[in-house]
Amino acid sequence: MRGNTVAARQTEVLICGAGPAGLALAIELGSRGIDCIVVERNDRVGYAPRAKTTHTRTREHFRRWGIANDLATAAPFGLDYPSDVHFVTRLSGYSLAIIRDAFNCAPGRNELYAEHSQWIPQYRVEEVLRTHAGSLATVDILFEHEFVSAGQDETGVTCHIRDIRAASRIDIECHYLVGADGARSAIRDLIGAQMQGRYGLAHAYNIVFRAPGLAAMHAHGPGIMYWQTNPDVPGMIGPMDKDDLWYFMPGKIPGLDRIDLATAADLIRRATGIDVPYEVLSADEWAASEFIADKYSDRRIFLIGDACHLHPPTGGYGMNMGISDAVDLGWKMAAVLRNWGGKYLLGSYEQERRPVHRRVIDAALSNFSTVSLHLAIPPAIEEDSQEGAAVRAEVGARLADGRLQEFRSLGVMLGCSYDASPITASEPGGRPDDPSMRDYEPTARPGARAPHGWLSDGRSLYDLFGPGFTLLSFGHGPDLECQRAEADAASSGIPLTTVRIDDGKIAALYEQRLALIRPDQHVAWRGNLWEGPRILMRATGQLNSAD
Ligand SMILES: Cc1cc2nc3c(=O)[nH]c(=O)nc-3n(C[C@H](O)[C@H](O)[C@H](O)COP(=O)(O)OP(=O)(O)OC[C@H]3O[C@@H](n4cnc5c(N)ncnc54)[C@H](O)[C@@H]3O)c2cc1C
């Protein structure tokens, strides 16, 4: 650092890290007029060519932010490109099985959700998020700025930031600091949180390469993943972006300890059986682990995204989960900063998200265990013989069945619920202990994601929700109830939109005449009569279940 140059700034929230979680938080706060600064040590977003699956739920948030179409436009192969998963012996070899429309990426309307999933590289998702965050008047993104340390007291947090290019120091004072700084989070260390779990369930490589014409040189048809299943070089390969960009994730290769830029091209050629020039652009080693932090916050400092949870990428949940963390924390932090959020609201962030993280990590681990179905494959699988055909039929059936849960998981994407949250209204009865990971059953029980429906005029129900709370009122009659709710909200400064829905199909999903929806589209309460200010006080953390 040059000299002792210290500049000082103030903001309401300092976010460390401009990955998907940090950028989503900046949008959630910025779209509510909260002043925030994002510091990112890199000179741009999108260094990591990792995630490719943006789930339905994440795209619903993009729709709420007004950028779902921007994400669609950024799709490298267009939205109509099929999200099929092919199980093959090799790219040049036999087809074993196909799972169509993996992850529900097919465009078109589905009653269950407002947005389908999308296959798109993480760096493109981040660019869409960055552009939108940067367009918000109260968001400032500082690249080449590194978080160094911080101290907090009852009034705020003082953070020391290094301006890498200017080699100087900036002190930023804020009300809240959020660590969206990924797997090696410095903020996690700062608050003394420990990751608990297991490191190194497997070590793998993510190799990105260019191979002109490769897509036209195999006979399996378009797809997003080709799981090459053979005894020689098993692993996954697939197209990543325009200009013949592909990715390759080999499994454990007998006799090969290390893969580097020099050896990767030959390995890809051997794995595919297709001889084209392979230009290897990167070969990153990564470890699949299972970790969850033992605490997510310390007073004014919070963790979101990979900073507090890590799991194998099978199912494509990590980035999506980090964005949902940002959504949960974002509206709550904005509510507290604008004085309508109560003393229990920020504490509910960990109480709501931890059980969801545990459930999703378990789903990812379960998916991960099925990858072993590609190992110990008999050599005959590649033979042009009766025995070879029999092995292929048997392995294909095993893969199509055994690996299906990874690619059909609406229950994980849409079924996360905050029913045990202290700010969720209680209802008698309960949800099933273990709701299906695969299938999603809409429910309007408090805590659940609000059941979705398409209105007769073609709009999504979600398009009617306001930026704060929304009271849905079904059918004829209780306008008085809405007026009472509006009066209660106005007297406590809680933003509330009331919406009348005259649609029997959607009303049936909610089962009662009124439903209070939170800013993150989860149900806070439902009933037939407005029960007074306590409903809103609980939903905004001014009361909790014990009060
Ligand atoms: C092979 C692979 C495939 C994957 N596929 C999927 C998928 O399909 N779908 C999915 O949802 N997830 C997937 N994931 C997981 C996903 O990539 C991560 O969960 C996601 O990137 C986490 O986002 P984040 O914002 O929490 O952290 P990160 O993306 O790690 O971002 C953290 C940011 O903080 C910055 N930073 C760190 N320290 C500091 C500091 N001190 N000062 C300033 N800046 C700092 C970093 O530079 C970085 O930009 C995959 C992961 C792997 C390894």
JSON list of N, CA, C and O and ligand atoms in Angstrom, two decimals, residues 16-22 39-42 50-54 122 126 145-148 180-183 186 206 249 286 304-307 313 316-322, ligand 1:
[
{"chain": "A", "resi": 16, "resn": "CYS", "atom": "N", "xyz": [-19.48, -7.58, 0.33]},
{"chain": "A", "resi": 16, "resn": "CYS", "atom": "CA", "xyz": [-18.15, -8.02, -0.11]},
{"chain": "A", "resi": 16, "resn": "CYS", "atom": "C", "xyz": [-18.34, -9.16, -1.11]},
{"chain": "A", "resi": 16, "resn": "CYS", "atom": "O", "xyz": [-18.82, -10.23, -0.75]},
{"chain": "A", "resi": 17, "resn": "GLY", "atom": "N", "xyz": [-17.99, -8.92, -2.39]},
{"chain": "A", "resi": 17, "resn": "GLY", "atom": "CA", "xyz": [-18.07, -9.96, -3.41]},
{"chain": "A", "resi": 17, "resn": "GLY", "atom": "C", "xyz": [-19.15, -9.68, -4.45]},
{"chain": "A", "resi": 17, "resn": "GLY", "atom": "O", "xyz": [-20.32, -9.54, -4.10]},
{"chain": "A", "resi": 18, "resn": "ALA", "atom": "N", "xyz": [-18.72, -9.57, -5.72]},
{"chain": "A", "resi": 18, "resn": "ALA", "atom": "CA", "xyz": [-19.69, -9.37, -6.82]},
{"chain": "A", "resi": 18, "resn": "ALA", "atom": "C", "xyz": [-19.87, -10.66, -7.59]},
{"chain": "A", "resi": 18, "resn": "ALA", "atom": "O", "xyz": [-19.82, -10.69, -8.82]},
{"chain": "A", "resi": 19, "resn": "GLY", "atom": "N", "xyz": [-20.08, -11.77, -6.86]},
{"chain": "A", "resi": 19, "resn": "GLY", "atom": "CA", "xyz": [-20.53, -13.03, -7.49]},
{"chain": "A", "resi": 19, "resn": "GLY", "atom": "C", "xyz": [-22.05, -12.96, -7.57]},
{"chain": "A", "resi": 19, "resn": "GLY", "atom": "O", "xyz": [-22.67, -11.91, -7.29]},
{"chain": "A", "resi": 20, "resn": "PRO", "atom": "N", "xyz": [-22.70, -14.07, -7.95]},
{"chain": "A", "resi": 20, "resn": "PRO", "atom": "CA", "xyz": [-24.15, -14.04, -8.09]},
{"chain": "A", "resi": 20, "resn": "PRO", "atom": "C", "xyz": [-24.88, -13.63, -6.80]},
{"chain": "A", "resi": 20, "resn": "PRO", "atom": "O", "xyz": [-25.86, -12.89, -6.85]},
{"chain": "A", "resi": 21, "resn": "ALA", "atom": "N", "xyz": [-24.41, -14.10, -5.65]},
{"chain": "A", "resi": 21, "resn": "ALA", "atom": "CA", "xyz": [-25.11, -13.78, -4.39]},
{"chain": "A", "resi": 21, "resn": "ALA", "atom": "C", "xyz": [-24.98, -12.29, -4.07]},
{"chain": "A", "resi": 21, "resn": "ALA", "atom": "O", "xyz": [-25.97, -11.63, -3.73]},
{"chain": "A", "resi": 22, "resn": "GLY", "atom": "N", "xyz": [-23.77, -11.75, -4.18]},
{"chain": "A", "resi": 22, "resn": "GLY", "atom": "CA", "xyz": [-23.55, -10.34, -3.85]},
{"chain": "A", "resi": 22, "resn": "GLY", "atom": "C", "xyz": [-24.30, -9.42, -4.79]},
{"chain": "A", "resi": 22, "resn": "GLY", "atom": "O", "xyz": [-24.91, -8.42, -4.36]},
{"chain": "A", "resi": 39, "resn": "VAL", "atom": "N", "xyz": [-17.92, -4.36, -3.02]},
{"chain": "A", "resi": 39, "resn": "VAL", "atom": "CA", "xyz": [-16.48, -4.37, -3.32]},
{"chain": "A", "resi": 39, "resn": "VAL", "atom": "C", "xyz": [-16.11, -5.74, -3.89]},
{"chain": "A", "resi": 39, "resn": "VAL", "atom": "O", "xyz": [-16.52, -6.77, -3.38]},
{"chain": "A", "resi": 40, "resn": "GLU", "atom": "N", "xyz": [-15.36, -5.73, -4.97]},
{"chain": "A", "resi": 40, "resn": "GLU", "atom": "CA", "xyz": [-14.97, -6.96, -5.67]},
{"chain": "A", "resi": 40, "resn": "GLU", "atom": "C", "xyz": [-13.48, -6.87, -6.01]},
{"chain": "A", "resi": 40, "resn": "GLU", "atom": "O", "xyz": [-13.05, -5.90, -6.64]},
{"chain": "A", "resi": 41, "resn": "ARG", "atom": "N", "xyz": [-12.73, -7.88, -5.62]},
{"chain": "A", "resi": 41, "resn": "ARG", "atom": "CA", "xyz": [-11.28, -7.80, -5.81]},
{"chain": "A", "resi": 41, "resn": "ARG", "atom": "C", "xyz": [-10.87, -7.96, -7.28]},
{"chain": "A", "resi": 41, "resn": "ARG", "atom": "O", "xyz": [-9.86, -7.43, -7.71]},
{"chain": "A", "resi": 42, "resn": "ASN", "atom": "N", "xyz": [-11.68, -8.67, -8.07]},
{"chain": "A", "resi": 42, "resn": "ASN", "atom": "CA", "xyz": [-11.37, -8.82, -9.50]},
{"chain": "A", "resi": 42, "resn": "ASN", "atom": "C", "xyz": [-11.72, -7.54, -10.26]},
{"chain": "A", "resi": 42, "resn": "ASN", "atom": "O", "xyz": [-12.44, -6.68, -9.75]},
{"chain": "A", "resi": 50, "resn": "ARG", "atom": "N", "xyz": [-18.39, -21.73, -14.09]},
{"chain": "A", "resi": 50, "resn": "ARG", "atom": "CA", "xyz": [-18.84, -22.88, -13.32]},
{"chain": "A", "resi": 50, "resn": "ARG", "atom": "C", "xyz": [-20.30, -23.22, -13.59]},
{"chain": "A", "resi": 50, "resn": "ARG", "atom": "O", "xyz": [-20.60, -24.12, -14.36]},
{"chain": "A", "resi": 51, "resn": "ALA", "atom": "N", "xyz": [-21.25, -22.50, -12.95]},
{"chain": "A", "resi": 51, "resn": "ALA", "atom": "CA", "xyz": [-22.66, -22.88, -13.08]},
{"chain": "A", "resi": 51, "resn": "ALA", "atom": "C", "xyz": [-23.16, -22.70, -14.51]},
{"chain": "A", "resi": 51, "resn": "ALA", "atom": "O", "xyz": [-22.71, -21.81, -15.23]},
{"chain": "A", "resi": 52, "resn": "LYS", "atom": "N", "xyz": [-24.09, -23.56, -14.86]},
{"chain": "A", "resi": 52, "resn": "LYS", "atom": "CA", "xyz": [-24.76, -23.40, -16.16]},
{"chain": "A", "resi": 52, "resn": "LYS", "atom": "C", "xyz": [-26.27, -23.48, -16.03]},
{"chain": "A", "resi": 52, "resn": "LYS", "atom": "O", "xyz": [-26.99, -23.19, -16.96]},
{"chain": "A", "resi": 53, "resn": "THR", "atom": "N", "xyz": [-26.74, -23.88, -14.85]},
{"chain": "A", "resi": 53, "resn": "THR", "atom": "CA", "xyz": [-28.18, -24.04, -14.66]},
{"chain": "A", "resi": 53, "resn": "THR", "atom": "C", "xyz": [-28.75, -22.91, -13.82]},
{"chain": "A", "resi": 53, "resn": "THR", "atom": "O", "xyz": [-28.43, -22.80, -12.64]},
{"chain": "A", "resi": 54, "resn": "THR", "atom": "N", "xyz": [-29.58, -22.09, -14.43]},
{"chain": "A", "resi": 54, "resn": "THR", "atom": "CA", "xyz": [-30.31, -21.07, -13.67]},
{"chain": "A", "resi": 54, "resn": "THR", "atom": "C", "xyz": [-31.74, -21.61, -13.53]},
{"chain": "A", "resi": 54, "resn": "THR", "atom": "O", "xyz": [-32.44, -21.80, -14.52]},
{"chain": "A", "resi": 122, "resn": "GLN", "atom": "N", "xyz": [-22.54, -19.26, -16.07]},
{"chain": "A", "resi": 122, "resn": "GLN", "atom": "CA", "xyz": [-22.59, -18.35, -14.91]},
{"chain": "A", "resi": 122, "resn": "GLN", "atom": "C", "xyz": [-22.07, -16.96, -15.24]},
{"chain": "A", "resi": 122, "resn": "GLN", "atom": "O", "xyz": [-22.61, -15.96, -14.77]},
{"chain": "A", "resi": 126, "resn": "GLU", "atom": "N", "xyz": [-23.97, -13.50, -14.46]},
{"chain": "A", "resi": 126, "resn": "GLU", "atom": "CA", "xyz": [-23.38, -12.43, -13.64]},
{"chain": "A", "resi": 126, "resn": "GLU", "atom": "C", "xyz": [-23.36, -11.10, -14.39]},
{"chain": "A", "resi": 126, "resn": "GLU", "atom": "O", "xyz": [-23.55, -10.03, -13.80]},
{"chain": "A", "resi": 145, "resn": "HIS", "atom": "N", "xyz": [-11.27, -3.74, -5.71]},
{"chain": "A", "resi": 145, "resn": "HIS", "atom": "CA", "xyz": [-11.30, -3.30, -4.31]},
{"chain": "A", "resi": 145, "resn": "HIS", "atom": "C", "xyz": [-11.44, -4.55, -3.45]},
{"chain": "A", "resi": 145, "resn": "HIS", "atom": "O", "xyz": [-12.36, -5.35, -3.68]},
{"chain": "A", "resi": 146, "resn": "GLU", "atom": "N", "xyz": [-10.54, -4.67, -2.50]},
{"chain": "A", "resi": 146, "resn": "GLU", "atom": "CA", "xyz": [-10.52, -5.89, -1.69]},
{"chain": "A", "resi": 146, "resn": "GLU", "atom": "C", "xyz": [-10.85, -5.58, -0.24]},
{"chain": "A", "resi": 146, "resn": "GLU", "atom": "O", "xyz": [-10.27, -4.66, 0.36]},
{"chain": "A", "resi": 147, "resn": "PHE", "atom": "N", "xyz": [-11.77, -6.37, 0.28]},
{"chain": "A", "resi": 147, "resn": "PHE", "atom": "CA", "xyz": [-12.07, -6.27, 1.71]},
{"chain": "A", "resi": 147, "resn": "PHE", "atom": "C", "xyz": [-10.87, -6.79, 2.50]},
{"chain": "A", "resi": 147, "resn": "PHE", "atom": "O", "xyz": [-10.35, -7.87, 2.22]},
{"chain": "A", "resi": 148, "resn": "VAL", "atom": "N", "xyz": [-10.44, -6.01, 3.52]},
{"chain": "A", "resi": 148, "resn": "VAL", "atom": "CA", "xyz": [-9.29, -6.44, 4.32]},
{"chain": "A", "resi": 148, "resn": "VAL", "atom": "C", "xyz": [-9.71, -6.81, 5.74]},
{"chain": "A", "resi": 148, "resn": "VAL", "atom": "O", "xyz": [-9.39, -7.89, 6.23]},
{"chain": "A", "resi": 180, "resn": "ALA", "atom": "N", "xyz": [-20.48, -11.92, 0.86]},
{"chain": "A", "resi": 180, "resn": "ALA", "atom": "CA", "xyz": [-20.90, -12.74, -0.29]},
{"chain": "A", "resi": 180, "resn": "ALA", "atom": "C", "xyz": [-19.60, -13.11, -1.00]},
{"chain": "A", "resi": 180, "resn": "ALA", "atom": "O", "xyz": [-19.53, -13.06, -2.23]},
{"chain": "A", "resi": 181, "resn": "ASP", "atom": "N", "xyz": [-18.61, -13.46, -0.21]},
{"chain": "A", "resi": 181, "resn": "ASP", "atom": "CA", "xyz": [-17.24, -13.57, -0.73]},
{"chain": "A", "resi": 181, "resn": "ASP", "atom": "C", "xyz": [-16.80, -15.02, -0.95]},
{"chain": "A", "resi": 181, "resn": "ASP", "atom": "O", "xyz": [-15.61, -15.32, -0.95]},
{"chain": "A", "resi": 182, "resn": "GLY", "atom": "N", "xyz": [-17.76, -15.90, -1.17]},
{"chain": "A", "resi": 182, "resn": "GLY", "atom": "CA", "xyz": [-17.44, -17.23, -1.68]},
{"chain": "A", "resi": 182, "resn": "GLY", "atom": "C", "xyz": [-16.84, -18.18, -0.68]},
{"chain": "A", "resi": 182, "resn": "GLY", "atom": "O", "xyz": [-16.79, -17.93, 0.54]},
{"chain": "A", "resi": 183, "resn": "ALA", "atom": "N", "xyz": [-16.36, -19.31, -1.21]},
{"chain": "A", "resi": 183, "resn": "ALA", "atom": "CA", "xyz": [-15.96, -20.45, -0.39]},
{"chain": "A", "resi": 183, "resn": "ALA", "atom": "C", "xyz": [-14.85, -20.12, 0.61]},
{"chain": "A", "resi": 183, "resn": "ALA", "atom": "O", "xyz": [-14.80, -20.70, 1.70]},
{"chain": "A", "resi": 186, "resn": "ALA", "atom": "N", "xyz": [-13.46, -14.30, 3.80]},
{"chain": "A", "resi": 186, "resn": "ALA", "atom": "CA", "xyz": [-12.73, -13.61, 4.87]},
{"chain": "A", "resi": 186, "resn": "ALA", "atom": "C", "xyz": [-13.71, -13.13, 5.94]},
{"chain": "A", "resi": 186, "resn": "ALA", "atom": "O", "xyz": [-13.37, -13.03, 7.12]},
{"chain": "A", "resi": 206, "resn": "ASN", "atom": "N", "xyz": [-12.55, -28.93, -14.19]},
{"chain": "A", "resi": 206, "resn": "ASN", "atom": "CA", "xyz": [-13.48, -28.24, -15.08]},
{"chain": "A", "resi": 206, "resn": "ASN", "atom": "C", "xyz": [-12.62, -27.67, -16.20]},
{"chain": "A", "resi": 206, "resn": "ASN", "atom": "O", "xyz": [-11.89, -26.70, -15.99]},
{"chain": "A", "resi": 249, "resn": "MET", "atom": "N", "xyz": [-15.66, -32.36, -17.98]},
{"chain": "A", "resi": 249, "resn": "MET", "atom": "CA", "xyz": [-15.39, -32.70, -16.58]},
{"chain": "A", "resi": 249, "resn": "MET", "atom": "C", "xyz": [-15.13, -34.20, -16.49]},
{"chain": "A", "resi": 249, "resn": "MET", "atom": "O", "xyz": [-16.08, -34.99, -16.36]},
{"chain": "A", "resi": 286, "resn": "TRP", "atom": "N", "xyz": [-11.16, -28.66, -8.90]},
{"chain": "A", "resi": 286, "resn": "TRP", "atom": "CA", "xyz": [-12.05, -28.29, -7.81]},
{"chain": "A", "resi": 286, "resn": "TRP", "atom": "C", "xyz": [-12.39, -29.52, -6.99]},
{"chain": "A", "resi": 286, "resn": "TRP", "atom": "O", "xyz": [-12.26, -30.65, -7.47]},
{"chain": "A", "resi": 304, "resn": "ILE", "atom": "N", "xyz": [-23.82, -14.80, 3.10]},
{"chain": "A", "resi": 304, "resn": "ILE", "atom": "CA", "xyz": [-24.76, -15.42, 2.14]},
{"chain": "A", "resi": 304, "resn": "ILE", "atom": "C", "xyz": [-23.96, -16.21, 1.10]},
{"chain": "A", "resi": 304, "resn": "ILE", "atom": "O", "xyz": [-22.76, -15.97, 0.90]},
{"chain": "A", "resi": 305, "resn": "GLY", "atom": "N", "xyz": [-24.63, -17.12, 0.41]},
{"chain": "A", "resi": 305, "resn": "GLY", "atom": "CA", "xyz": [-24.02, -17.85, -0.71]},
{"chain": "A", "resi": 305, "resn": "GLY", "atom": "C", "xyz": [-22.97, -18.86, -0.25]},
{"chain": "A", "resi": 305, "resn": "GLY", "atom": "O", "xyz": [-23.03, -19.39, 0.87]},
{"chain": "A", "resi": 306, "resn": "ASP", "atom": "N", "xyz": [-22.00, -19.10, -1.13]},
{"chain": "A", "resi": 306, "resn": "ASP", "atom": "CA", "xyz": [-20.96, -20.10, -0.83]},
{"chain": "A", "resi": 306, "resn": "ASP", "atom": "C", "xyz": [-20.20, -19.77, 0.45]},
{"chain": "A", "resi": 306, "resn": "ASP", "atom": "O", "xyz": [-19.54, -20.64, 1.00]},
{"chain": "A", "resi": 307, "resn": "ALA", "atom": "N", "xyz": [-20.27, -18.55, 0.91]},
{"chain": "A", "resi": 307, "resn": "ALA", "atom": "CA", "xyz": [-19.58, -18.19, 2.15]},
{"chain": "A", "resi": 307, "resn": "ALA", "atom": "C", "xyz": [-20.13, -18.99, 3.33]},
{"chain": "A", "resi": 307, "resn": "ALA", "atom": "O", "xyz": [-19.43, -19.19, 4.32]},
{"chain": "A", "resi": 313, "resn": "PRO", "atom": "N", "xyz": [-21.77, -29.97, -7.13]},
{"chain": "A", "resi": 313, "resn": "PRO", "atom": "CA", "xyz": [-22.61, -29.24, -8.09]},
{"chain": "A", "resi": 313, "resn": "PRO", "atom": "C", "xyz": [-23.72, -30.06, -8.75]},
{"chain": "A", "resi": 313, "resn": "PRO", "atom": "O", "xyz": [-24.46, -29.52, -9.57]},
{"chain": "A", "resi": 316, "resn": "GLY", "atom": "N", "xyz": [-27.08, -28.59, -9.76]},
{"chain": "A", "resi": 316, "resn": "GLY", "atom": "CA", "xyz": [-26.95, -27.17, -10.08]},
{"chain": "A", "resi": 316, "resn": "GLY", "atom": "C", "xyz": [-27.65, -26.27, -9.08]},
{"chain": "A", "resi": 316, "resn": "GLY", "atom": "O", "xyz": [-28.43, -25.38, -9.46]},
{"chain": "A", "resi": 317, "resn": "TYR", "atom": "N", "xyz": [-27.35, -26.47, -7.79]},
{"chain": "A", "resi": 317, "resn": "TYR", "atom": "CA", "xyz": [-28.10, -25.70, -6.79]},
{"chain": "A", "resi": 317, "resn": "TYR", "atom": "C", "xyz": [-27.34, -24.52, -6.18]},
{"chain": "A", "resi": 317, "resn": "TYR", "atom": "O", "xyz": [-27.94, -23.62, -5.60]},
{"chain": "A", "resi": 318, "resn": "GLY", "atom": "N", "xyz": [-25.99, -24.51, -6.25]},
{"chain": "A", "resi": 318, "resn": "GLY", "atom": "CA", "xyz": [-25.20, -23.58, -5.44]},
{"chain": "A", "resi": 318, "resn": "GLY", "atom": "C", "xyz": [-25.48, -22.11, -5.73]},
{"chain": "A", "resi": 318, "resn": "GLY", "atom": "O", "xyz": [-25.80, -21.33, -4.83]},
{"chain": "A", "resi": 319, "resn": "MET", "atom": "N", "xyz": [-25.33, -21.72, -6.97]},
{"chain": "A", "resi": 319, "resn": "MET", "atom": "CA", "xyz": [-25.57, -20.32, -7.34]},
{"chain": "A", "resi": 319, "resn": "MET", "atom": "C", "xyz": [-27.03, -19.95, -7.07]},
{"chain": "A", "resi": 319, "resn": "MET", "atom": "O", "xyz": [-27.33, -18.87, -6.54]},
{"chain": "A", "resi": 320, "resn": "ASN", "atom": "N", "xyz": [-27.93, -20.85, -7.42]},
{"chain": "A", "resi": 320, "resn": "ASN", "atom": "CA", "xyz": [-29.35, -20.58, -7.22]},
{"chain": "A", "resi": 320, "resn": "ASN", "atom": "C", "xyz": [-29.67, -20.37, -5.74]},
{"chain": "A", "resi": 320, "resn": "ASN", "atom": "O", "xyz": [-30.43, -19.49, -5.38]},
{"chain": "A", "resi": 321, "resn": "MET", "atom": "N", "xyz": [-29.04, -21.18, -4.88]},
{"chain": "A", "resi": 321, "resn": "MET", "atom": "CA", "xyz": [-29.30, -21.06, -3.45]},
{"chain": "A", "resi": 321, "resn": "MET", "atom": "C", "xyz": [-28.74, -19.74, -2.92]},
{"chain": "A", "resi": 321, "resn": "MET", "atom": "O", "xyz": [-29.36, -19.08, -2.08]},
{"chain": "A", "resi": 322, "resn": "GLY", "atom": "N", "xyz": [-27.57, -19.34, -3.42]},
{"chain": "A", "resi": 322, "resn": "GLY", "atom": "CA", "xyz": [-26.97, -18.07, -2.98]},
{"chain": "A", "resi": 322, "resn": "GLY", "atom": "C", "xyz": [-27.85, -16.89, -3.37]},
{"chain": "A", "resi": 322, "resn": "GLY", "atom": "O", "xyz": [-28.00, -15.93, -2.60]},
{"chain": "B", "resi": 1, "resn": "LIG", "atom": "C1", "xyz": [-17.99, -27.32, -11.52]},
{"chain": "B", "resi": 1, "resn": "LIG", "atom": "C2", "xyz": [-19.07, -26.51, -10.88]},
{"chain": "B", "resi": 1, "resn": "LIG", "atom": "C3", "xyz": [-20.32, -26.42, -11.49]},
{"chain": "B", "resi": 1, "resn": "LIG", "atom": "C4", "xyz": [-21.34, -25.68, -10.89]},
{"chain": "B", "resi": 1, "resn": "LIG", "atom": "N1", "xyz": [-22.57, -25.65, -11.49]},
{"chain": "B", "resi": 1, "resn": "LIG", "atom": "C5", "xyz": [-23.58, -24.97, -10.89]},
{"chain": "B", "resi": 1, "resn": "LIG", "atom": "C6", "xyz": [-24.87, -24.89, -11.51]},
{"chain": "B", "resi": 1, "resn": "LIG", "atom": "O1", "xyz": [-25.10, -25.42, -12.60]},
{"chain": "B", "resi": 1, "resn": "LIG", "atom": "N2", "xyz": [-25.85, -24.19, -10.87]},
{"chain": "B", "resi": 1, "resn": "LIG", "atom": "C7", "xyz": [-25.62, -23.56, -9.67]},
{"chain": "B", "resi": 1, "resn": "LIG", "atom": "O2", "xyz": [-26.55, -22.96, -9.13]},
{"chain": "B", "resi": 1, "resn": "LIG", "atom": "N3", "xyz": [-24.40, -23.60, -9.08]},
{"chain": "B", "resi": 1, "resn": "LIG", "atom": "C8", "xyz": [-23.38, -24.27, -9.66]},
{"chain": "B", "resi": 1, "resn": "LIG", "atom": "N4", "xyz": [-22.15, -24.28, -9.08]},
{"chain": "B", "resi": 1, "resn": "LIG", "atom": "C9", "xyz": [-21.92, -23.50, -7.84]},
{"chain": "B", "resi": 1, "resn": "LIG", "atom": "C10", "xyz": [-21.76, -22.00, -8.10]},
{"chain": "B", "resi": 1, "resn": "LIG", "atom": "O3", "xyz": [-20.72, -21.78, -9.02]},
{"chain": "B", "resi": 1, "resn": "LIG", "atom": "C11", "xyz": [-21.47, -21.26, -6.78]},
{"chain": "B", "resi": 1, "resn": "LIG", "atom": "O4", "xyz": [-22.37, -21.74, -5.80]},
{"chain": "B", "resi": 1, "resn": "LIG", "atom": "C12", "xyz": [-21.62, -19.75, -6.91]},
{"chain": "B", "resi": 1, "resn": "LIG", "atom": "O5", "xyz": [-20.61, -19.19, -7.70]},
{"chain": "B", "resi": 1, "resn": "LIG", "atom": "C13", "xyz": [-21.55, -19.09, -5.53]},
{"chain": "B", "resi": 1, "resn": "LIG", "atom": "O6", "xyz": [-21.82, -17.73, -5.66]},
{"chain": "B", "resi": 1, "resn": "LIG", "atom": "P1", "xyz": [-21.32, -16.70, -4.56]},
{"chain": "B", "resi": 1, "resn": "LIG", "atom": "O7", "xyz": [-21.72, -15.35, -5.06]},
{"chain": "B", "resi": 1, "resn": "LIG", "atom": "O8", "xyz": [-21.77, -17.13, -3.22]},
{"chain": "B", "resi": 1, "resn": "LIG", "atom": "O9", "xyz": [-19.72, -16.84, -4.53]},
{"chain": "B", "resi": 1, "resn": "LIG", "atom": "P2", "xyz": [-18.66, -16.65, -5.70]},
{"chain": "B", "resi": 1, "resn": "LIG", "atom": "O10", "xyz": [-19.24, -16.92, -7.03]},
{"chain": "B", "resi": 1, "resn": "LIG", "atom": "O11", "xyz": [-17.46, -17.43, -5.29]},
{"chain": "B", "resi": 1, "resn": "LIG", "atom": "O12", "xyz": [-18.32, -15.09, -5.64]},
{"chain": "B", "resi": 1, "resn": "LIG", "atom": "C14", "xyz": [-17.57, -14.54, -4.58]},
{"chain": "B", "resi": 1, "resn": "LIG", "atom": "C15", "xyz": [-16.93, -13.24, -5.07]},
{"chain": "B", "resi": 1, "resn": "LIG", "atom": "O13", "xyz": [-16.30, -12.60, -3.96]},
{"chain": "B", "resi": 1, "resn": "LIG", "atom": "C16", "xyz": [-15.05, -12.07, -4.39]},
{"chain": "B", "resi": 1, "resn": "LIG", "atom": "N5", "xyz": [-14.19, -11.94, -3.21]},
{"chain": "B", "resi": 1, "resn": "LIG", "atom": "C17", "xyz": [-13.75, -12.94, -2.40]},
{"chain": "B", "resi": 1, "resn": "LIG", "atom": "N6", "xyz": [-13.01, -12.42, -1.38]},
{"chain": "B", "resi": 1, "resn": "LIG", "atom": "C18", "xyz": [-13.02, -11.08, -1.54]},
{"chain": "B", "resi": 1, "resn": "LIG", "atom": "C19", "xyz": [-12.43, -10.00, -0.82]},
{"chain": "B", "resi": 1, "resn": "LIG", "atom": "N7", "xyz": [-11.71, -10.20, 0.31]},
{"chain": "B", "resi": 1, "resn": "LIG", "atom": "N8", "xyz": [-12.61, -8.74, -1.26]},
{"chain": "B", "resi": 1, "resn": "LIG", "atom": "C20", "xyz": [-13.34, -8.50, -2.41]},
{"chain": "B", "resi": 1, "resn": "LIG", "atom": "N9", "xyz": [-13.91, -9.50, -3.14]},
{"chain": "B", "resi": 1, "resn": "LIG", "atom": "C21", "xyz": [-13.74, -10.76, -2.71]},
{"chain": "B", "resi": 1, "resn": "LIG", "atom": "C22", "xyz": [-14.55, -13.10, -5.39]},
{"chain": "B", "resi": 1, "resn": "LIG", "atom": "O14", "xyz": [-13.59, -12.54, -6.26]},
{"chain": "B", "resi": 1, "resn": "LIG", "atom": "C23", "xyz": [-15.83, -13.48, -6.12]},
{"chain": "B", "resi": 1, "resn": "LIG", "atom": "O15", "xyz": [-16.08, -12.67, -7.23]},
{"chain": "B", "resi": 1, "resn": "LIG", "atom": "C24", "xyz": [-21.10, -25.01, -9.66]},
{"chain": "B", "resi": 1, "resn": "LIG", "atom": "C25", "xyz": [-19.84, -25.07, -9.06]},
{"chain": "B", "resi": 1, "resn": "LIG", "atom": "C26", "xyz": [-18.83, -25.82, -9.66]},
{"chain": "B", "resi": 1, "resn": "LIG", "atom": "C27", "xyz": [-17.49, -25.90, -8.99]}
]
